[in-house]
Short mmCIF file of C-alpha atoms in Angstrom, two decimals:
data_model
loop_
_atom_site.label_atom_id
_atom_site.label_comp_id
_atom_site.label_asym_id
_atom_site.label_seq_id
_atom_site.Cartn_x
_atom_site.Cartn_y
_atom_site.Cartn_z
CA UNK C 1 74.55 43.11 141.14
CA UNK C 2 77.01 45.95 141.83
CA UNK C 3 79.60 46.34 139.06
CA UNK C 4 83.22 46.72 140.04
CA UNK C 5 85.19 49.79 138.92
CA UNK C 6 87.37 47.60 136.70
CA UNK C 7 84.29 46.17 135.00
CA UNK C 8 82.93 49.67 134.37
CA UNK C 9 86.25 50.84 133.00
CA UNK C 10 86.41 47.87 130.63
CA UNK C 11 82.86 48.42 129.43
CA UNK C 12 83.48 52.08 128.82
CA UNK C 13 86.64 51.24 126.89
CA UNK C 14 84.73 48.79 124.70
CA UNK C 15 82.06 51.39 123.97
CA UNK C 16 84.68 54.00 123.15
CA UNK C 17 86.46 51.58 120.82
CA UNK C 18 83.22 50.94 118.97
CA UNK C 19 82.62 54.66 118.56
CA UNK C 20 86.18 55.18 117.37
CA UNK C 21 85.61 52.54 114.71
CA UNK C 22 82.51 54.35 113.44
CA UNK C 23 84.38 57.66 113.38
CA UNK C 24 87.25 56.05 111.48
CA UNK C 25 84.87 54.55 108.95
CA UNK C 26 83.24 57.95 108.48
CA UNK C 27 86.52 59.65 107.57
CA UNK C 28 87.62 59.76 103.93
CA UNK C 29 90.35 57.34 102.96
CA UNK C 30 93.84 58.79 102.78
CA UNK C 31 95.13 59.37 99.28
CA UNK C 32 98.08 61.01 97.59
CA UNK C 33 95.92 63.54 95.76
CA UNK C 34 94.93 66.66 97.65
CA UNK C 35 91.68 66.62 95.67
CA UNK C 36 90.54 63.95 98.14
CA UNK C 37 90.72 66.49 100.94
CA UNK C 38 93.38 67.94 103.20
CA UNK C 39 93.87 69.91 106.43
CA UNK C 40 95.27 73.44 106.51
CA UNK C 41 98.11 73.18 109.02
CA UNK C 42 99.45 76.75 109.10
CA UNK C 43 98.82 78.11 112.64
CA UNK C 44 98.41 81.61 111.14
CA UNK C 45 95.36 80.50 109.16
CA UNK C 46 92.54 80.34 111.69
CA UNK C 47 89.75 82.00 109.68
CA UNK C 48 90.09 80.58 106.16
CA UNK C 49 87.25 82.41 104.41
CA UNK C 50 88.03 81.96 100.71
CA UNK C 51 89.52 79.23 98.55
CA UNK C 52 90.59 78.88 94.94
CA UNK C 53 92.58 76.22 93.08
CA UNK C 54 95.72 77.49 91.37
CA UNK C 55 96.03 77.11 87.60
CA UNK C 56 99.78 77.67 87.48
CA UNK C 57 100.71 75.32 90.32
CA UNK C 58 98.96 71.92 90.39
CA UNK C 59 97.82 70.90 93.86
CA UNK C 60 98.06 74.43 95.28
CA UNK C 61 95.08 76.22 96.81
CA UNK C 62 95.06 79.93 97.67
CA UNK C 63 93.33 81.04 100.84
CA UNK C 64 93.26 83.97 103.28
CA UNK C 65 92.00 84.86 106.70
CA UNK C 66 88.88 86.84 107.48
CA UNK C 67 89.27 90.20 109.24
CA UNK C 68 92.10 91.33 111.56
CA UNK C 69 94.91 89.61 109.66
CA UNK C 70 96.35 91.92 107.01
CA UNK C 71 96.92 91.94 103.23
CA UNK C 72 98.08 88.33 103.10
CA UNK C 73 97.36 85.40 100.80
CA UNK C 74 98.56 81.88 101.52
CA UNK C 75 99.47 79.16 99.00
CA UNK C 76 98.66 75.80 100.59
CA UNK C 77 99.95 72.50 99.22
CA UNK C 78 96.98 70.12 99.18
CA UNK C 79 99.24 67.07 99.49
CA UNK C 80 100.71 68.17 102.81
CA UNK C 81 98.43 70.93 104.08
CA UNK C 82 101.50 73.14 104.54
CA UNK C 83 101.82 76.74 103.38
CA UNK C 84 104.49 76.97 100.67
CA UNK C 85 104.29 80.73 100.02
CA UNK C 86 102.88 83.85 101.65
CA UNK C 87 102.00 86.79 99.42
CA UNK C 88 101.73 90.28 100.87
CA UNK C 89 99.56 92.59 98.80
CA UNK C 90 100.83 96.16 98.50
CA UNK C 91 98.93 99.21 97.30
CA UNK C 92 95.67 98.25 99.00
CA UNK C 93 95.77 100.01 102.36
CA UNK C 94 94.40 98.10 105.35
CA UNK C 95 91.84 95.42 104.40
CA UNK C 96 88.65 95.45 106.49
CA UNK C 97 86.91 92.13 105.98
CA UNK C 98 88.40 89.90 103.27
CA UNK C 99 85.88 87.16 102.48
CA UNK C 100 86.54 85.70 99.02
CA UNK C 101 89.13 84.90 96.37
CA UNK C 102 88.74 83.90 92.72
CA UNK C 103 90.80 83.51 89.55
CA UNK C 104 90.04 85.35 86.32
CA UNK C 105 90.69 84.25 82.73
CA UNK C 106 93.64 86.65 82.72
CA UNK C 107 95.36 84.52 85.34
CA UNK C 108 94.93 87.21 87.98
CA UNK C 109 93.75 86.62 91.53
CA UNK C 110 90.72 88.65 92.57
CA UNK C 111 90.36 89.20 96.32
CA UNK C 112 87.03 90.37 97.75
CA UNK C 113 87.25 92.74 100.72
CA UNK C 114 83.47 92.68 100.64
CA UNK C 115 82.39 91.62 104.12
CA UNK C 116 80.53 94.07 106.29
CA UNK C 117 80.49 93.09 109.94
CA UNK C 118 78.40 96.19 110.66
CA UNK C 119 75.48 94.62 108.81
CA UNK C 120 75.58 96.51 105.53
CA UNK C 121 76.47 100.03 106.64
CA UNK C 122 79.74 100.69 104.80
CA UNK C 123 78.98 102.79 101.73
CA UNK C 124 81.62 100.99 99.68
CA UNK C 125 83.77 97.86 99.68
CA UNK C 126 86.85 96.85 97.70
CA UNK C 127 88.15 94.27 95.24
CA UNK C 128 91.90 93.73 94.85
CA UNK C 129 93.46 92.22 91.72
CA UNK C 130 96.99 90.89 91.39
CA UNK C 131 98.79 88.43 89.09
CA UNK C 132 99.11 84.92 90.43
CA UNK C 133 102.82 84.51 91.26
CA UNK C 134 104.73 82.30 88.85
CA UNK C 135 107.15 81.28 91.59
CA UNK C 136 105.94 80.00 94.94
CA UNK C 137 107.97 81.91 97.49
CA UNK C 138 107.28 84.55 100.11
CA UNK C 139 106.96 87.85 98.27
CA UNK C 140 105.21 91.20 98.03
CA UNK C 141 103.00 91.79 94.99
CA UNK C 142 101.39 95.08 94.03
CA UNK C 143 97.63 94.84 93.62
CA UNK C 144 95.10 97.08 91.89
CA UNK C 145 92.31 98.30 94.15
CA UNK C 146 88.72 98.77 92.91
CA UNK C 147 85.94 100.61 94.74
CA UNK C 148 82.60 98.77 94.71
CA UNK C 149 79.09 99.96 95.50
CA UNK C 150 75.70 98.29 95.06
CA UNK C 151 72.90 99.92 93.09
CA UNK C 152 70.40 99.16 95.87
CA UNK C 153 72.50 100.21 98.84
CA UNK C 154 75.16 98.75 101.18
CA UNK C 155 75.08 95.10 102.18
CA UNK C 156 77.14 92.31 103.64
CA UNK C 157 78.64 89.76 101.23
CA UNK C 158 81.09 86.87 101.37
CA UNK C 159 81.00 85.40 97.85
CA UNK C 160 82.91 86.84 94.88
CA UNK C 161 83.17 84.94 91.59
CA UNK C 162 84.97 85.84 88.35
CA UNK C 163 83.57 84.20 85.24
CA UNK C 164 86.40 82.15 83.67
CA UNK C 165 85.46 83.10 80.09
CA UNK C 166 84.18 86.69 80.20
CA UNK C 167 86.18 87.94 83.19
CA UNK C 168 83.09 89.62 84.60
CA UNK C 169 82.93 89.80 88.40
CA UNK C 170 79.87 88.73 90.39
CA UNK C 171 79.04 89.04 94.09
CA UNK C 172 76.37 87.20 96.08
CA UNK C 173 75.23 88.98 99.22
CA UNK C 174 74.84 87.18 102.55
CA UNK C 175 71.30 87.22 103.86
CA UNK C 176 69.78 84.60 106.13
CA UNK C 177 66.47 84.86 104.26
CA UNK C 178 68.11 84.70 100.83
CA UNK C 179 69.54 87.47 98.70
CA UNK C 180 70.74 88.32 95.21
CA UNK C 181 73.49 87.74 92.72
CA UNK C 182 75.06 91.05 91.68
CA UNK C 183 76.77 91.68 88.36
CA UNK C 184 79.66 94.10 88.01
CA UNK C 185 80.52 96.19 84.96
CA UNK C 186 82.05 94.46 81.94
CA UNK C 187 85.44 95.80 83.01
CA UNK C 188 86.34 97.06 86.46
CA UNK C 189 87.60 100.63 86.64
CA UNK C 190 90.48 101.40 89.00
CA UNK C 191 89.72 105.13 88.94
CA UNK C 192 85.93 105.30 89.34
CA UNK C 193 83.25 103.57 91.38
CA UNK C 194 82.15 100.16 90.13
CA UNK C 195 78.40 99.73 90.58
CA UNK C 196 77.11 96.16 90.98
CA UNK C 197 73.47 95.49 90.08
CA UNK C 198 71.18 92.57 91.09
CA UNK C 199 70.57 90.11 88.25
CA UNK C 200 69.11 87.04 90.01
CA UNK C 201 67.44 86.02 93.26
CA UNK C 202 69.35 83.49 95.38
CA UNK C 203 67.42 81.36 97.87
CA UNK C 204 70.38 80.70 100.16
CA UNK C 205 72.34 82.20 103.05
CA UNK C 206 75.51 82.45 100.94
CA UNK C 207 79.01 82.24 102.43
CA UNK C 208 80.95 81.61 99.19
CA UNK C 209 80.65 80.65 95.55
CA UNK C 210 82.60 79.59 92.48
CA UNK C 211 82.25 79.15 88.73
CA UNK C 212 83.17 75.83 87.15
CA UNK C 213 86.33 76.00 85.00
CA UNK C 214 84.26 75.89 81.79
CA UNK C 215 81.98 78.68 83.05
CA UNK C 216 78.82 76.64 82.60
CA UNK C 217 77.96 76.17 86.26
CA UNK C 218 77.81 78.37 89.36
CA UNK C 219 78.05 76.78 92.81
CA UNK C 220 76.95 78.72 95.89
CA UNK C 221 77.35 77.38 99.41
CA UNK C 222 76.07 78.31 102.84
CA UNK C 223 76.64 76.98 106.33
CA UNK C 224 74.11 74.15 105.97
CA UNK C 225 73.78 73.51 102.25
CA UNK C 226 74.35 74.80 98.76
CA UNK C 227 72.84 75.20 95.30
CA UNK C 228 74.26 74.61 91.82
CA UNK C 229 73.02 76.72 88.92
CA UNK C 230 73.54 76.24 85.21
CA UNK C 231 74.90 79.58 84.05
CA UNK C 232 72.46 79.78 81.11
CA UNK C 233 74.16 82.75 79.39
CA UNK C 234 74.08 84.88 82.52
CA UNK C 235 70.57 83.90 83.56
CA UNK C 236 71.24 81.34 86.31
CA UNK C 237 68.89 78.37 86.36
CA UNK C 238 68.69 76.16 89.44
CA UNK C 239 70.26 72.79 88.70
CA UNK C 240 70.32 70.93 92.00
CA UNK C 241 71.36 70.92 95.64
CA UNK C 242 74.97 70.55 96.70
CA UNK C 243 76.05 67.88 99.16
CA UNK C 244 77.89 70.27 101.46
CA UNK C 245 79.86 68.44 104.17
CA UNK C 246 79.18 69.03 107.85
CA UNK C 247 81.78 71.62 108.92
CA UNK C 248 82.39 73.80 111.94
CA UNK C 249 81.90 77.07 110.04
CA UNK C 250 81.70 76.47 106.31
CA UNK C 251 83.05 79.57 104.61
CA UNK C 252 84.55 78.61 101.24
CA UNK C 253 84.15 76.56 98.08
CA UNK C 254 86.03 76.11 94.81
CA UNK C 255 86.15 73.66 91.91
CA UNK C 256 89.13 71.45 91.31
CA UNK C 257 91.06 72.55 88.19
CA UNK C 258 89.44 69.83 86.06
CA UNK C 259 85.94 70.67 87.34
CA UNK C 260 85.28 67.14 88.55
CA UNK C 261 84.84 68.02 92.23
CA UNK C 262 83.99 70.82 94.57
CA UNK C 263 86.29 71.54 97.51
CA UNK C 264 84.72 72.93 100.68
CA UNK C 265 86.67 74.83 103.35
CA UNK C 266 85.92 75.92 106.89
CA UNK C 267 87.17 78.44 109.40
CA UNK C 268 89.08 77.36 112.50
CA UNK C 269 92.49 76.10 113.48
CA UNK C 270 93.61 73.05 111.47
CA UNK C 271 90.53 73.48 109.31
CA UNK C 272 89.58 70.72 106.86
CA UNK C 273 89.10 71.12 103.12
CA UNK C 274 86.70 68.39 101.99
CA UNK C 275 85.61 67.19 98.54
CA UNK C 276 82.08 66.96 97.22
CA UNK C 277 80.36 65.88 94.04
CA UNK C 278 79.35 68.21 91.22
CA UNK C 279 75.68 68.22 90.12
CA UNK C 280 75.57 67.43 86.44
CA UNK C 281 78.54 65.12 86.83
CA UNK C 282 81.47 67.46 86.32
CA UNK C 283 84.36 65.97 84.37
CA UNK C 284 84.40 62.20 84.28
CA UNK C 285 81.65 61.72 86.89
CA UNK C 286 78.16 60.28 86.78
CA UNK C 287 75.32 62.77 87.01
CA UNK C 288 73.56 62.83 90.38
CA UNK C 289 69.83 63.33 90.68
CA UNK C 290 68.17 66.73 90.70
CA UNK C 291 68.04 66.52 94.48
CA UNK C 292 71.82 66.43 94.57
CA UNK C 293 72.35 62.75 95.43
CA UNK C 294 76.05 62.01 95.57
CA UNK C 295 76.41 58.29 94.98
CA UNK C 296 80.08 57.34 95.06
CA UNK C 297 81.21 60.66 93.62
CA UNK C 298 81.84 61.93 97.14
CA UNK C 299 84.57 59.42 97.64
CA UNK C 300 82.43 57.30 99.98
CA UNK C 301 83.50 53.97 98.55
CA UNK C 302 80.04 53.25 97.15
CA UNK C 303 78.28 53.39 100.51
CA UNK C 304 75.92 56.12 99.32
CA UNK C 305 76.70 58.23 102.38
CA UNK C 306 77.77 61.83 101.94
CA UNK C 307 80.48 63.32 104.10
CA UNK C 308 77.84 65.11 106.14
CA UNK C 309 75.94 61.86 106.75
CA UNK C 310 79.11 60.14 107.90
CA UNK C 311 79.81 63.02 110.24
CA UNK C 312 76.34 62.62 111.70
CA UNK C 313 77.03 58.93 112.28
CA UNK C 314 80.24 59.81 114.07
CA UNK C 315 78.41 62.27 116.32
CA UNK C 316 75.80 59.62 117.02
CA UNK C 317 78.50 57.16 118.00
CA UNK C 318 79.93 59.58 120.52
CA UNK C 319 76.47 60.07 122.02
CA UNK C 320 76.11 56.30 122.33
CA UNK C 321 79.35 56.19 124.32
CA UNK C 322 78.26 58.95 126.67
CA UNK C 323 74.81 57.49 127.28
CA UNK C 324 76.19 53.99 127.69
CA UNK C 325 78.74 54.99 130.28
CA UNK C 326 76.19 57.04 132.21
CA UNK C 327 73.82 54.06 132.26
CA UNK C 328 76.54 51.78 133.59
CA UNK C 329 77.44 54.28 136.30
CA UNK C 330 73.80 54.55 137.39
CA UNK C 331 73.55 50.79 137.65
CA UNK C 332 76.65 50.68 139.83
#
């Protein structure tokens, strides 16, 4: 029997409504705490490539754009997603490819201008250090610039981590087939060249990393997954996989100030920052399995589904709509 256009429209609407319900169920529940996730709303931030939780200002996360922006850092309120302060770094020249940000035990922000879009051909990169502003307002802050080279030659990198106890700086290079964790000198020198040396092999295409607040764990993420390592006195030991959410271009990760969750960021306009569980339990959480199972620590309401799995369900629902409508049209 030939279906009428009104019948087809109604059927399509019912299918779309069902898909919308699945998508809604897959989204995290709204909450007052930004630690449950938020969206970066500043139209200037389209390539958020690094993320770190403020220690001075609860609920504030510092981020920055990738290349072609300038010496700017943005303080984003996780409760609203709005930028509450823009910091302009002075004394650093023109940044080339800013990829990472971290906080040291001295309360300073460390910014990694360590990307190399030419595939590891720049003979040096830079780290900038500046005090985290005590007042959240638009301002210019003078930064110290450090020259960085690698003992085994130039390379591309997007992950810079400062150990919260020793203050030592580490960089993980970005290599699709896996790379290395590099250790900097005990203290960075603003006048000489700081040589970073490989200290561990990393089996991951790394886009960012972070130390836990107590310094006992190192989390490294990539586009499609991540690995947690126990720090083991500077000899990283693989601890488990990270449940990295499905994101458009996953570029950043940081721990919440209490260490109970990981927060994952992505590039793009109106980019989401999403929470994830911490292998080993973090603070006040149950320990997941060695394989990185999340349980309810991902904020999934006890369903056992990670954010990435829910995203996959949402995508599947959309496909159901498309296929269903096409089938109805063929029958007509």
